Short mmCIF file of C-alpha atoms in Angstrom, two decimals:
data_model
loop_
_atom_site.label_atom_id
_atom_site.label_comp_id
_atom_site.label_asym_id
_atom_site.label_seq_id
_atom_site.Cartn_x
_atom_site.Cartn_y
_atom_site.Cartn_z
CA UNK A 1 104.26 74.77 -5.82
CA UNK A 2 101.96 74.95 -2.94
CA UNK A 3 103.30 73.45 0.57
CA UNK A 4 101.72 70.20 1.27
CA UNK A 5 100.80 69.62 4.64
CA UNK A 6 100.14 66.25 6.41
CA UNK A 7 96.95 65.20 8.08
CA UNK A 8 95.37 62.54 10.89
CA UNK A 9 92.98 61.48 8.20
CA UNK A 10 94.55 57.89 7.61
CA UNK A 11 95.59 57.19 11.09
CA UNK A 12 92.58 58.08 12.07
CA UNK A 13 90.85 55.70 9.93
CA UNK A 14 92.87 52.70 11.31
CA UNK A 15 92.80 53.73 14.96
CA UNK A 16 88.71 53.57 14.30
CA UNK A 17 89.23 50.14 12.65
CA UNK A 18 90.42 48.91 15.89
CA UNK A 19 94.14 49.08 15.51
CA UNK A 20 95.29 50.07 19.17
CA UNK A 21 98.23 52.23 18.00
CA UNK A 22 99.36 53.45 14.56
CA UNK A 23 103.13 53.94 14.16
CA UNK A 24 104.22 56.25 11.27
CA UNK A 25 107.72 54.81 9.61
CA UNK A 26 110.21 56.30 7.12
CA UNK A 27 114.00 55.43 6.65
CA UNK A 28 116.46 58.19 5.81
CA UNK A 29 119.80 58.08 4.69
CA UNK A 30 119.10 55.24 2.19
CA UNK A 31 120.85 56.81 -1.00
CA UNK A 32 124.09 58.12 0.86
CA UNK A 33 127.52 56.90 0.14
CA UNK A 34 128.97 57.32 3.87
CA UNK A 35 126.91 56.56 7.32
CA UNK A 36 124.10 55.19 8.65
CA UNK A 37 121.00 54.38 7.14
CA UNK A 38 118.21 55.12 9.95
CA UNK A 39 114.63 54.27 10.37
CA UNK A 40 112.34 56.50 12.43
CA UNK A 41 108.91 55.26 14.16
CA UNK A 42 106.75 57.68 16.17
CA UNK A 43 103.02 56.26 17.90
CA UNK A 44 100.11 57.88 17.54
CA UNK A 45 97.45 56.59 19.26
CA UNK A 46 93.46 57.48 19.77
CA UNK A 47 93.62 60.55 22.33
CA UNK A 48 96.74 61.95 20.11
CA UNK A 49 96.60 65.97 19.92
CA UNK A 50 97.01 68.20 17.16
CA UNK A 51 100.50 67.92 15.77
CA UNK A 52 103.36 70.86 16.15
CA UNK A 53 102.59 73.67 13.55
CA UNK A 54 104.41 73.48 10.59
CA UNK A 55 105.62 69.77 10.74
CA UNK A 56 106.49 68.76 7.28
CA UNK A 57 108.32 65.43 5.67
CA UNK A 58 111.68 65.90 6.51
CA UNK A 59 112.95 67.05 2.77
CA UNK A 60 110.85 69.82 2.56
CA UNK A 61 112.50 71.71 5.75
CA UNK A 62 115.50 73.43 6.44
CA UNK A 63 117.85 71.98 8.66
CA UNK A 64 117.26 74.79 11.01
CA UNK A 65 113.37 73.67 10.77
CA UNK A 66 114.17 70.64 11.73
CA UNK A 67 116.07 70.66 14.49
CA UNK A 68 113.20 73.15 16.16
CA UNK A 69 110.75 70.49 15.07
CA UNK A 70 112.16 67.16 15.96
CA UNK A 71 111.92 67.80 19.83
CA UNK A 72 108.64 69.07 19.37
CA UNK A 73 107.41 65.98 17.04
CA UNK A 74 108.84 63.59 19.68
CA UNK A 75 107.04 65.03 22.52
CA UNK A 76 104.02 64.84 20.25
CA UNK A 77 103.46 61.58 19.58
CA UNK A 78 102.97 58.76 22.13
CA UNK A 79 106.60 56.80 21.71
CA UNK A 80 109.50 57.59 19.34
CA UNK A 81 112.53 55.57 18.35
CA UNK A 82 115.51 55.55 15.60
CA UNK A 83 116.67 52.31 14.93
CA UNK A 84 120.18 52.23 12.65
CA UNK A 85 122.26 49.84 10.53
CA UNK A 86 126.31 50.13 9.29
CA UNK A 87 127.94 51.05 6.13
CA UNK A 88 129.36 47.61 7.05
CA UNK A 89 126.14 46.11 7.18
CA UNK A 90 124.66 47.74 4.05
CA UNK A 91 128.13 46.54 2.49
CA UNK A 92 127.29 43.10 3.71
CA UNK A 93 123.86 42.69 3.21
CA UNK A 94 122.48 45.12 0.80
CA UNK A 95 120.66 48.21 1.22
CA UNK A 96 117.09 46.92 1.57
CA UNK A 97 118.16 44.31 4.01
CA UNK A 98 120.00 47.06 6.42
CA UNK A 99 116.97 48.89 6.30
CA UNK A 100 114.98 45.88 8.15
CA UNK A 101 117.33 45.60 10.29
CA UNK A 102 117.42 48.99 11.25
CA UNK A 103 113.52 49.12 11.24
CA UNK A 104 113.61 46.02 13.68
CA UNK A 105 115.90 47.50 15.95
CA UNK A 106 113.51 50.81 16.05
CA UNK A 107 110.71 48.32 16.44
CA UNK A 108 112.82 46.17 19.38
CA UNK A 109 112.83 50.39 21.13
CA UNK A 110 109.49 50.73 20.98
CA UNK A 111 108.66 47.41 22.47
CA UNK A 112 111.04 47.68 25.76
CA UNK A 113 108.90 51.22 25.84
CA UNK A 114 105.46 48.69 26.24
CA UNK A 115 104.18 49.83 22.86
CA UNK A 116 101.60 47.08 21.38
CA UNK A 117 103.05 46.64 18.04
CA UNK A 118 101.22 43.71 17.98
CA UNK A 119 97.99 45.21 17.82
CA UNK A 120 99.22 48.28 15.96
CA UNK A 121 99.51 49.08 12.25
CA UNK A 122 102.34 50.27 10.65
CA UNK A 123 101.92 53.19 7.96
CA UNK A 124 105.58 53.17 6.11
CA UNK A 125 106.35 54.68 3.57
CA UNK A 126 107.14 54.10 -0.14
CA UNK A 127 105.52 50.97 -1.86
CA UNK A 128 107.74 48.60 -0.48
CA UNK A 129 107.19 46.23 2.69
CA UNK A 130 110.86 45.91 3.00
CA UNK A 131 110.09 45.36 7.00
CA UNK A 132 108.37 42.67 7.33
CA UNK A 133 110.70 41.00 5.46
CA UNK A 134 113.10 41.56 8.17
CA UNK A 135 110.97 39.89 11.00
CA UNK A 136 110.35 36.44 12.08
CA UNK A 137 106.92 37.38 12.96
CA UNK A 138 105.05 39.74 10.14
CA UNK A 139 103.29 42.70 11.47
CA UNK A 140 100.53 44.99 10.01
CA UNK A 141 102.42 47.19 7.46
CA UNK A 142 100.31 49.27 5.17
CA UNK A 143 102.61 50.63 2.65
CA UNK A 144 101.40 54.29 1.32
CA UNK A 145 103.74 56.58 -1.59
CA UNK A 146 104.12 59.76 -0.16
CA UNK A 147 102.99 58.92 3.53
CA UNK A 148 105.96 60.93 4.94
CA UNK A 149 104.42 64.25 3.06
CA UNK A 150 100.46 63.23 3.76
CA UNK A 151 100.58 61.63 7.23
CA UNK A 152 101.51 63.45 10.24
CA UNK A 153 102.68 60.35 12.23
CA UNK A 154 105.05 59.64 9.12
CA UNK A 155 106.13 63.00 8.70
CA UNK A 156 107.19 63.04 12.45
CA UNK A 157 109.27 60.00 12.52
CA UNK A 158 111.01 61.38 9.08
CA UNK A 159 111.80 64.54 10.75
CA UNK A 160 113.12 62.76 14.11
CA UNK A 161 115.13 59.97 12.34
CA UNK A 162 116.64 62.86 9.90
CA UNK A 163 118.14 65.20 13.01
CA UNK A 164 119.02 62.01 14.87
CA UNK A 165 121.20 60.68 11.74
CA UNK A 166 122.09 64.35 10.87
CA UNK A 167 124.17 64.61 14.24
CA UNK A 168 125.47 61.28 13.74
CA UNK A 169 127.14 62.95 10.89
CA UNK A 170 128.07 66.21 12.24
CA UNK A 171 130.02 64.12 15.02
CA UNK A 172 131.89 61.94 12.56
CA UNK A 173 132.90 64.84 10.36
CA UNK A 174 134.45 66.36 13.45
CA UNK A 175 136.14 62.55 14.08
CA UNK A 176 136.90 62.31 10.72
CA UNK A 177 137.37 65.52 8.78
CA UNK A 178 137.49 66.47 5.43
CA UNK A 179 135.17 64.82 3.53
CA UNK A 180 132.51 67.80 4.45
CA UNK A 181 129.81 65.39 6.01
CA UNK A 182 128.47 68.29 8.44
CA UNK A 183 127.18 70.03 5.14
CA UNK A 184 126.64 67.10 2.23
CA UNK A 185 125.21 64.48 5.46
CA UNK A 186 127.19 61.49 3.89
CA UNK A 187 125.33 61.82 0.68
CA UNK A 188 127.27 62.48 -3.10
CA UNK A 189 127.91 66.18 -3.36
CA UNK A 190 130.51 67.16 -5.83
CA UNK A 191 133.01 67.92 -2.52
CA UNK A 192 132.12 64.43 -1.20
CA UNK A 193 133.81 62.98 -4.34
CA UNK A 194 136.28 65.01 -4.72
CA UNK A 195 137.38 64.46 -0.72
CA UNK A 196 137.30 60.75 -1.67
CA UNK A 197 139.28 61.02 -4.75
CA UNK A 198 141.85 62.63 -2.27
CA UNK A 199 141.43 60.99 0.99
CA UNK A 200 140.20 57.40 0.43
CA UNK A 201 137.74 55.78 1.94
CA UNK A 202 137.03 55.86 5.18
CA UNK A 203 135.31 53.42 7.71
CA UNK A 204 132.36 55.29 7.61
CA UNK A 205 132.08 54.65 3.70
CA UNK A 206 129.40 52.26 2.22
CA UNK A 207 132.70 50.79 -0.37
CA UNK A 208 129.99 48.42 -1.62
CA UNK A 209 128.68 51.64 -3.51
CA UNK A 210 132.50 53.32 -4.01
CA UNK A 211 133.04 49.98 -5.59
CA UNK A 212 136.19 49.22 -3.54
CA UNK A 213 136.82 45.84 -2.38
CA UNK A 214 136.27 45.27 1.57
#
């Protein structure tokens, strides 16, 4: 299968449509039992460069990849910022809910930074506006499938939110061992479930998805 690389080509478009910024959004984490689920924006405005060689979505790099590109994809674009929300949350208000939340606290980063979201369009990806629905205030969200593989902006805030929640992990395996989350990230792997067959649940667990009773 050949690599698929991203492009300016949509950005572009809007930035020439008059939007003053476009800010490229992707969530990761979504479908793991234990952590965080994160949402990454990154800027791109008018006078943005070319991107860092070989920046891909976020799935289709090594870890070692990734962690050479996210500092490089952060001092690319124009602003960057991870916004997160709690097993507890997801446990409390459901997975597409936490993920507005988290994308609103991302957004609240990027506005202390002076970025005009107002004026700016965000590219997220999937098919799903599940922002907007978190804000009192709607925004300019074009949805696009695939935006984290085709657009560079998307591709960069995929790779930056997926290191940043990737050493979230890392640390809590080392504060709470044995469930192998430096490896698996949180996510299902067959050690995952067998470490929670043996261990329990711990506070980092989504037990809305273990089916355990909070």
């Amino acid at each position: 299968m050949a690599v698929v690389e991203p492009t300016l080509e949509v950005e572009l478009a809007m930035l020439a449509a008059g939007a003053s910024c476009v800010i490229g959004c992707d969530e990761v984490g979504r479908g793991a039992l234990a952590g965080p689920v994160a949402v990454g924006l990154a800027v791109v405005t008018a006078d943005v460069g070319a991107f860092p060689v070989g920046l891909r979505d976020s799935k289709l790099l090594s870890e070692p990849r990734r962690e050479l590109l996210a500092p490089l994809a952060a001092a690319w674009v124009r602003h960057s910022a991870v916004g997160l929300a709690s097993p507890q949350e997801v446990d409390i208000v459901g997975i597409i809910a936490a993920l507005g939340l988290a994308g609103k606290r991302a957004l609240a980063q990027l506005h202390a930074d002076g970025v005009d979201i107002v004026g700016g369009v965000v590219l997220l990806d999937g098919n799903d506006d599940w922002l907007n629905k978190a804000l009192a205030t709607p925004l300019a969200v074009v949805t696009r499938i695939k935006a984290d593989q085709d657009c560079a902006s998307v591709s960069a805030a995929s790779v930056i939110a997926k290191v940043h929640r990737d050493r979230l992990m890392i640390a809590a395996d080392l504060a709470t061992p044995g469930y192998g989350w430096a490896g698996n990230k949180g996510y299902g792997s067959a050690q995952h479930m067998t470490a929670i067959g043996a261990l329990g649940a711990s506070e980092h667990h989504r037990l809305s998805w273990l089916k355990i009773p909070a």
